PDB file of C-alpha atoms in Angstrom:
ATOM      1  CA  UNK A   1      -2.484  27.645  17.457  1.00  0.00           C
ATOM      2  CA  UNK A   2      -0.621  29.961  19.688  1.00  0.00           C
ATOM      3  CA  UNK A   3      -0.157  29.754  23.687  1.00  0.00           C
ATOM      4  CA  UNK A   4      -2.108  32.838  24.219  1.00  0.00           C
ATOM      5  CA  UNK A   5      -4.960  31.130  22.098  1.00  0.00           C
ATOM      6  CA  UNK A   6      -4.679  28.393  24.001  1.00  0.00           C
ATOM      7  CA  UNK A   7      -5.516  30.383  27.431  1.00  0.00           C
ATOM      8  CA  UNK A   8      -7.928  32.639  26.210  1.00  0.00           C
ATOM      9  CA  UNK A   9     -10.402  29.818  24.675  1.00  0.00           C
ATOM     10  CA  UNK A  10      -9.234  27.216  27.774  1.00  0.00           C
ATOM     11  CA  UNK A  11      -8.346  24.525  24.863  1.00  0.00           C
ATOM     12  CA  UNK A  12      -5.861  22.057  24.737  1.00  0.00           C
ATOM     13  CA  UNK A  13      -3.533  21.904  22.115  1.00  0.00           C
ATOM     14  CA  UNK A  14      -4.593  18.131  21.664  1.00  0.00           C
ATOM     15  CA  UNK A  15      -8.221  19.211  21.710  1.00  0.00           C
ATOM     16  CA  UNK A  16      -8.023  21.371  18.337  1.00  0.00           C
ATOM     17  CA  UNK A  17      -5.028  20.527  16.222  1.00  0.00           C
ATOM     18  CA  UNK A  18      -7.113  18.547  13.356  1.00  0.00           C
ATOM     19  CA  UNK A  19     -10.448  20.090  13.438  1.00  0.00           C
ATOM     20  CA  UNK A  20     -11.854  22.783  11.291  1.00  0.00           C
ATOM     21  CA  UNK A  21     -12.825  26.355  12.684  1.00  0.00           C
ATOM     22  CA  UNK A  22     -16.115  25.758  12.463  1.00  0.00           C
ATOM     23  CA  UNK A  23     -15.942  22.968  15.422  1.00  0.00           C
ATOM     24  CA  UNK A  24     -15.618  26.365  17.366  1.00  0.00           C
ATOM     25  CA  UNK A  25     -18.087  28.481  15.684  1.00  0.00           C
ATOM     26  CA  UNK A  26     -21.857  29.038  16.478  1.00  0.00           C
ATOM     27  CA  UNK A  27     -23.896  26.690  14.467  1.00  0.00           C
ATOM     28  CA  UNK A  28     -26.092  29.422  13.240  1.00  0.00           C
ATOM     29  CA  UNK A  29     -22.940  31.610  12.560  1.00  0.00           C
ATOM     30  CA  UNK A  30     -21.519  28.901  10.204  1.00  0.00           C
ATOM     31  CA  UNK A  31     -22.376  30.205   6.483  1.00  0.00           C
ATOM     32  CA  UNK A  32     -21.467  33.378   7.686  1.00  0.00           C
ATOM     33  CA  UNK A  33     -17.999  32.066   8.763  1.00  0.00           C
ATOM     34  CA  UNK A  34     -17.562  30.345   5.296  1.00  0.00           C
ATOM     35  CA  UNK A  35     -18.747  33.331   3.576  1.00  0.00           C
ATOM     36  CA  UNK A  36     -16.138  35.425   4.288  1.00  0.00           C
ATOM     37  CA  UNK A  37     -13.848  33.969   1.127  1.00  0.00           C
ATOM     38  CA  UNK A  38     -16.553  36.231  -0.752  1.00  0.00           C
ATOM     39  CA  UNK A  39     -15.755  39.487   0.726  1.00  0.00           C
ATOM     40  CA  UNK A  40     -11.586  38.863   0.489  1.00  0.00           C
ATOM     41  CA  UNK A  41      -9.810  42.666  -0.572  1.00  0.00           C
ATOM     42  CA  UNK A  42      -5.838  41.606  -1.551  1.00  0.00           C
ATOM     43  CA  UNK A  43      -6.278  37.845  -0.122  1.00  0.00           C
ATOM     44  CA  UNK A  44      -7.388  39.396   3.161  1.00  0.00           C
ATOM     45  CA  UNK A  45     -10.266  38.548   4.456  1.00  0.00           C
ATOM     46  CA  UNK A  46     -12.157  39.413   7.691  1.00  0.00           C
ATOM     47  CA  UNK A  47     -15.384  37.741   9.933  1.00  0.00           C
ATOM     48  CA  UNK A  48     -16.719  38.592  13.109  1.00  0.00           C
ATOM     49  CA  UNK A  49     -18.442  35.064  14.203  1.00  0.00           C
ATOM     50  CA  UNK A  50     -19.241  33.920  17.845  1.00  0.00           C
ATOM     51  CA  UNK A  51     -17.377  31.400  19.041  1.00  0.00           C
ATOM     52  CA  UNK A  52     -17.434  28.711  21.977  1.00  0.00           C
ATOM     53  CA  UNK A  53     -14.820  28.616  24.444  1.00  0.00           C
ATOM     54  CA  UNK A  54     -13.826  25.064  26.247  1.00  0.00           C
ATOM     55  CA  UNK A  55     -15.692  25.979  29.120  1.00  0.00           C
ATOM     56  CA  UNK A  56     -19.154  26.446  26.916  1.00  0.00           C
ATOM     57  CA  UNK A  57     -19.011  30.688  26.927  1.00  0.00           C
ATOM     58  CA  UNK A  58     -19.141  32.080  24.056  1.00  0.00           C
ATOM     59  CA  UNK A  59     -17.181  34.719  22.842  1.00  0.00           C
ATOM     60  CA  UNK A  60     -17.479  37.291  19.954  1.00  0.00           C
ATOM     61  CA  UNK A  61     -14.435  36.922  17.463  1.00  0.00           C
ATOM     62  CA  UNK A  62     -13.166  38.890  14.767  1.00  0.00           C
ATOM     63  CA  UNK A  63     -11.164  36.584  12.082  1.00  0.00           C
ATOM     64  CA  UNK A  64      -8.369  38.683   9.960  1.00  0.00           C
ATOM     65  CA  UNK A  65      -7.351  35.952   7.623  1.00  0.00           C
ATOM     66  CA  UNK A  66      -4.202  36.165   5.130  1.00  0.00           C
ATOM     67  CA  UNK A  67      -4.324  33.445   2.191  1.00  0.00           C
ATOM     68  CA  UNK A  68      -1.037  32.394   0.748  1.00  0.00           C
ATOM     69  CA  UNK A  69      -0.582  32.708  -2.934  1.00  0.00           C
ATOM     70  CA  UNK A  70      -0.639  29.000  -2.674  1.00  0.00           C
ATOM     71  CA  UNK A  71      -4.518  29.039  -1.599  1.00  0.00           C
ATOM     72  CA  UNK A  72      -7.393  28.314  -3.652  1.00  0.00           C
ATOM     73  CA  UNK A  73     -10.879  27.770  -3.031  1.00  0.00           C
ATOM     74  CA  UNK A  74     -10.052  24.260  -2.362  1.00  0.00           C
ATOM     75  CA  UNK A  75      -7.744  24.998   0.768  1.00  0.00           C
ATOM     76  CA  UNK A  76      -4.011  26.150   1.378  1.00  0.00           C
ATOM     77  CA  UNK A  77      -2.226  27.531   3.718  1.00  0.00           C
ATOM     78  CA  UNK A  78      -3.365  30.785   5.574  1.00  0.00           C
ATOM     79  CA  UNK A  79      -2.644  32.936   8.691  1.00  0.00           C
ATOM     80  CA  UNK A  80      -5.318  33.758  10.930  1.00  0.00           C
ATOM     81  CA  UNK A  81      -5.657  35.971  13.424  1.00  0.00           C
ATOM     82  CA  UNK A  82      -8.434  36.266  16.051  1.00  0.00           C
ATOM     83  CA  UNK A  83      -9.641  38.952  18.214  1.00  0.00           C
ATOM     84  CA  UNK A  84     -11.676  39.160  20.772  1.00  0.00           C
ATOM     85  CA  UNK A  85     -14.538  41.532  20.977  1.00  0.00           C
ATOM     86  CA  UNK A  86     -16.761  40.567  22.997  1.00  0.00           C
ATOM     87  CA  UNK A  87     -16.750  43.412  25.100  1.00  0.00           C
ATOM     88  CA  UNK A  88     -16.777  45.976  22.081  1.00  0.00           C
ATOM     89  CA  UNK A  89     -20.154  44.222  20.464  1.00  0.00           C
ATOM     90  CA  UNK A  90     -21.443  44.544  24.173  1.00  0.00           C
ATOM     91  CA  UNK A  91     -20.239  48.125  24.099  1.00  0.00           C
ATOM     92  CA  UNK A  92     -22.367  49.043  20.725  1.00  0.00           C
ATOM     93  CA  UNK A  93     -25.619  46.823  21.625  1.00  0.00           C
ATOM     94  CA  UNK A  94     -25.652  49.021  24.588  1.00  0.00           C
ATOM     95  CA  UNK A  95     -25.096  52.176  22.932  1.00  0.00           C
ATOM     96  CA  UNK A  96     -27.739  51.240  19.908  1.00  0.00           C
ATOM     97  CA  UNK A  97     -30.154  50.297  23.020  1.00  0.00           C
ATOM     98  CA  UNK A  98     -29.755  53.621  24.580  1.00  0.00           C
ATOM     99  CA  UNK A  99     -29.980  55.567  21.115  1.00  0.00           C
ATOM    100  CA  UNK A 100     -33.111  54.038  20.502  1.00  0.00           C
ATOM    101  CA  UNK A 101     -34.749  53.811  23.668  1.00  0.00           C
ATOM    102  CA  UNK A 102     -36.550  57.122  25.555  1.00  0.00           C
ATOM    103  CA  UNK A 103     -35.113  57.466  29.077  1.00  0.00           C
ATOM    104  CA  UNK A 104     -37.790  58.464  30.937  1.00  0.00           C
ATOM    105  CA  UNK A 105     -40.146  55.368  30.196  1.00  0.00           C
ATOM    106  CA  UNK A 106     -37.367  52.956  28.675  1.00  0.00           C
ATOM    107  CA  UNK A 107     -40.151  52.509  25.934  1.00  0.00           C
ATOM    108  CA  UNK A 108     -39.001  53.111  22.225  1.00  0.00           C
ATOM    109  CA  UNK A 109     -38.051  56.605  21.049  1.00  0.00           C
ATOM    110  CA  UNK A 110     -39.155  57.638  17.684  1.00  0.00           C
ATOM    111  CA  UNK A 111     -36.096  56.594  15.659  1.00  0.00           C
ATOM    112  CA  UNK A 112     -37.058  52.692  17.251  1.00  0.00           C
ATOM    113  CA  UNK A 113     -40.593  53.695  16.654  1.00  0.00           C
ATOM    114  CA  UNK A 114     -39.581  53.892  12.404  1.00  0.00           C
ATOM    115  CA  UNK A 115     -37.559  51.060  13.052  1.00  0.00           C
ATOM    116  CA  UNK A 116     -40.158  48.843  14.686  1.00  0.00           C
ATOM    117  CA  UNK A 117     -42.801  50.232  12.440  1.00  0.00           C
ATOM    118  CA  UNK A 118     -40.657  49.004   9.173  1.00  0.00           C
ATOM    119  CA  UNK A 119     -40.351  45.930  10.857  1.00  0.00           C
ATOM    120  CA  UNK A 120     -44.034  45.466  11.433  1.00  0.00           C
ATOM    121  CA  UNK A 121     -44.802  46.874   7.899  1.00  0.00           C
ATOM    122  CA  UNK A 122     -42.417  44.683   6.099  1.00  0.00           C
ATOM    123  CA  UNK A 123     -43.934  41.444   8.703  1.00  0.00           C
ATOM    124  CA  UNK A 124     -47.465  42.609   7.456  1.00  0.00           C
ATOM    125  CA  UNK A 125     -46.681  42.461   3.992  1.00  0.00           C
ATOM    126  CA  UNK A 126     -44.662  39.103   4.045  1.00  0.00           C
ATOM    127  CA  UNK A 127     -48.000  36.972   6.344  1.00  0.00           C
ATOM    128  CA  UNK A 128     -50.491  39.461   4.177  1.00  0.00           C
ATOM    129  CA  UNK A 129     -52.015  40.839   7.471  1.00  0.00           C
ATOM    130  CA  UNK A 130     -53.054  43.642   8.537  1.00  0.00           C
ATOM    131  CA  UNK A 131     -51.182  46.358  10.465  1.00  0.00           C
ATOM    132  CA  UNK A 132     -52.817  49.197  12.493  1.00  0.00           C
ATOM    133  CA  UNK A 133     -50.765  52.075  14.842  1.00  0.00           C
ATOM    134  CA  UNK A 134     -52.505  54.304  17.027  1.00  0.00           C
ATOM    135  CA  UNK A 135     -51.505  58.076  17.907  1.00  0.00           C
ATOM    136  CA  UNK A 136     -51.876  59.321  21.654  1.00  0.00           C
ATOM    137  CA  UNK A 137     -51.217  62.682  22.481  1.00  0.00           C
ATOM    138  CA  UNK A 138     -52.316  63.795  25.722  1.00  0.00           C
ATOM    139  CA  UNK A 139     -54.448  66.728  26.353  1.00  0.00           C
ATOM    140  CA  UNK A 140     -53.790  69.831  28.596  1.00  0.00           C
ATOM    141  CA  UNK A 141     -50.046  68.282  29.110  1.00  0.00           C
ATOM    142  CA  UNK A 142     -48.028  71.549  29.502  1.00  0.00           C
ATOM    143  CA  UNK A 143     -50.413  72.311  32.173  1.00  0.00           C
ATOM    144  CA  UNK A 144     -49.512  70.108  34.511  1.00  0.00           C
ATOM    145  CA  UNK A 145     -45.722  70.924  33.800  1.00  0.00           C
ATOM    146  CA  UNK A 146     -46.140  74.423  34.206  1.00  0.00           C
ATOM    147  CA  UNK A 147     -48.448  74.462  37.356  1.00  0.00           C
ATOM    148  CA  UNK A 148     -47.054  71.340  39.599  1.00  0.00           C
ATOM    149  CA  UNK A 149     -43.257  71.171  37.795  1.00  0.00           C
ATOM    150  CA  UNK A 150     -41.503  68.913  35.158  1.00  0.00           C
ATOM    151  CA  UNK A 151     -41.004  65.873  38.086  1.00  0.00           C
ATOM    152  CA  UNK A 152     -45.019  65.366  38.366  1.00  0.00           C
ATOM    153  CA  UNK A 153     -45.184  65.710  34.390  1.00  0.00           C
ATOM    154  CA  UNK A 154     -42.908  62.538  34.441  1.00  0.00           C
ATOM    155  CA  UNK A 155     -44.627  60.680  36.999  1.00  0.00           C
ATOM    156  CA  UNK A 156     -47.693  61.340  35.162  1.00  0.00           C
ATOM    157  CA  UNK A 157     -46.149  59.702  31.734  1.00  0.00           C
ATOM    158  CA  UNK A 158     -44.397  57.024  33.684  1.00  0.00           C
ATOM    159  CA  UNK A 159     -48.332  56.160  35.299  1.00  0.00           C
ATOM    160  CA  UNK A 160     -49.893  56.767  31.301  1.00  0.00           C
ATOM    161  CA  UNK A 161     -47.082  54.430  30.027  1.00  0.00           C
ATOM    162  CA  UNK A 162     -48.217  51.614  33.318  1.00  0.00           C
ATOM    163  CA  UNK A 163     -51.740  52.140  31.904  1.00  0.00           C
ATOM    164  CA  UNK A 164     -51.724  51.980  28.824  1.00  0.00           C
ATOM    165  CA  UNK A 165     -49.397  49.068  28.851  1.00  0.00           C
ATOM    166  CA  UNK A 166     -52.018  46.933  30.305  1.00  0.00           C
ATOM    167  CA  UNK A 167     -54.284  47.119  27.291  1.00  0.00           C
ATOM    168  CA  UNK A 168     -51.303  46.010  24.662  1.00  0.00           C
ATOM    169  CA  UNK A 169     -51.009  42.410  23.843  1.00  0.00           C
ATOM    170  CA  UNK A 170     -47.682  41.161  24.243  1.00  0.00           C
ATOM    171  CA  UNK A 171     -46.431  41.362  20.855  1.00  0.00           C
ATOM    172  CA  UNK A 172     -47.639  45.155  20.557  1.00  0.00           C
ATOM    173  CA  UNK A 173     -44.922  47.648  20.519  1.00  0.00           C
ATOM    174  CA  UNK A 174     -45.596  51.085  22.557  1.00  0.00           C
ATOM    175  CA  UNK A 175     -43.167  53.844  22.393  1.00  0.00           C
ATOM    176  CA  UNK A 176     -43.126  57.297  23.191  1.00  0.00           C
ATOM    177  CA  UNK A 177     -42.331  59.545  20.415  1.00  0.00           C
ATOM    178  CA  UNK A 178     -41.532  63.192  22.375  1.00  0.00           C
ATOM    179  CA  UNK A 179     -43.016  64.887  24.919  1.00  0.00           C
ATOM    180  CA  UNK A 180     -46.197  63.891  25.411  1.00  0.00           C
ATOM    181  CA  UNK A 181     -46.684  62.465  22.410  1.00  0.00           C
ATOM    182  CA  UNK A 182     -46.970  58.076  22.452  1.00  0.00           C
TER     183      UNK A 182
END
């Protein structure tokens, strides 16, 4: 292990040489880790796992890993290099949040609305339950835009959003599909 790997995890030399990468791998991450022999282009192969620092943080990692021609599915010699992108993982769960989430109310849009409905259909069919979504479109809408202005037509979906929420159970998903549309 290098010196800069060293610092950036907060290990000791002493502490790793000896133990498998796993040791430093999420528990639940662990098949995935191994997995990665599967998916090797040119003896090259590449993982991104989580993995615990020294201090107990945990850090998202991508592996690039080069086997020698020596290697085998058995073991061998390889060269590993790991990257951390923590930061760009945090990056795209924000960005898929925001793509999928409606501004105004910070409920679903409707691309997580087709998501969440997939989800719920696929749940549904795996438990054999049942599965029911309800349309609300309000009524007379564009009225209240055009006579008291567009910041009272969003204080009145922000208040229909409060209300409404207080009927759902907590595993009910509301979203807001456009306009007045939910």
């Amino acid at each position: 292990v290098s010196d800069y790997w060293l610092m950036a995890t907060g290990y000791g030399r002493g502490q790793v040489i000896g133990r498998t990468f796993t040791d430093f791998v999420d528990e639940h991450w662990h098949e995935t880790y191994r997995a990665r022999r599967n998916a090797t282009h040119a003896n090259i192969c590449e993982v991104t796992v989580p993995f615990i620092k020294a201090n107990g943080e945990t850090m998202t990692v991508l592996i690039l890993e080069m086997k020698s021609a020596a290697s085998d599915e058995h073991g061998g010699l390889s060269l590993s290099v790991m990257t951390d992108v923590t930061e760009l993982k945090q990056a795209e769960s924000r960005n898929h949040a925001q793509a999928i989430t409606d501004h105004l109310t910070g409920l679903l849009n409707r691309q997580g609305f087709e998501a969440a409905l997939d989800d719920a259909i696929r749940n549904a069919d795996e438990t054999v339950t049942e599965l029911a979504c309800i349309f609300i479109d309000l009524d007379r809408f564009k009225w209240i835009n055009d006579n008291f202005g567009h910041a009272a037509g969003d204080e009145v979906l922000r208040q229909v959003v409060t209300r409404i929420r207080t009927t759902l159970r907590p595993d009910d998903t509301m979203s807001r599909l456009g306009g007045d549309e939910f």
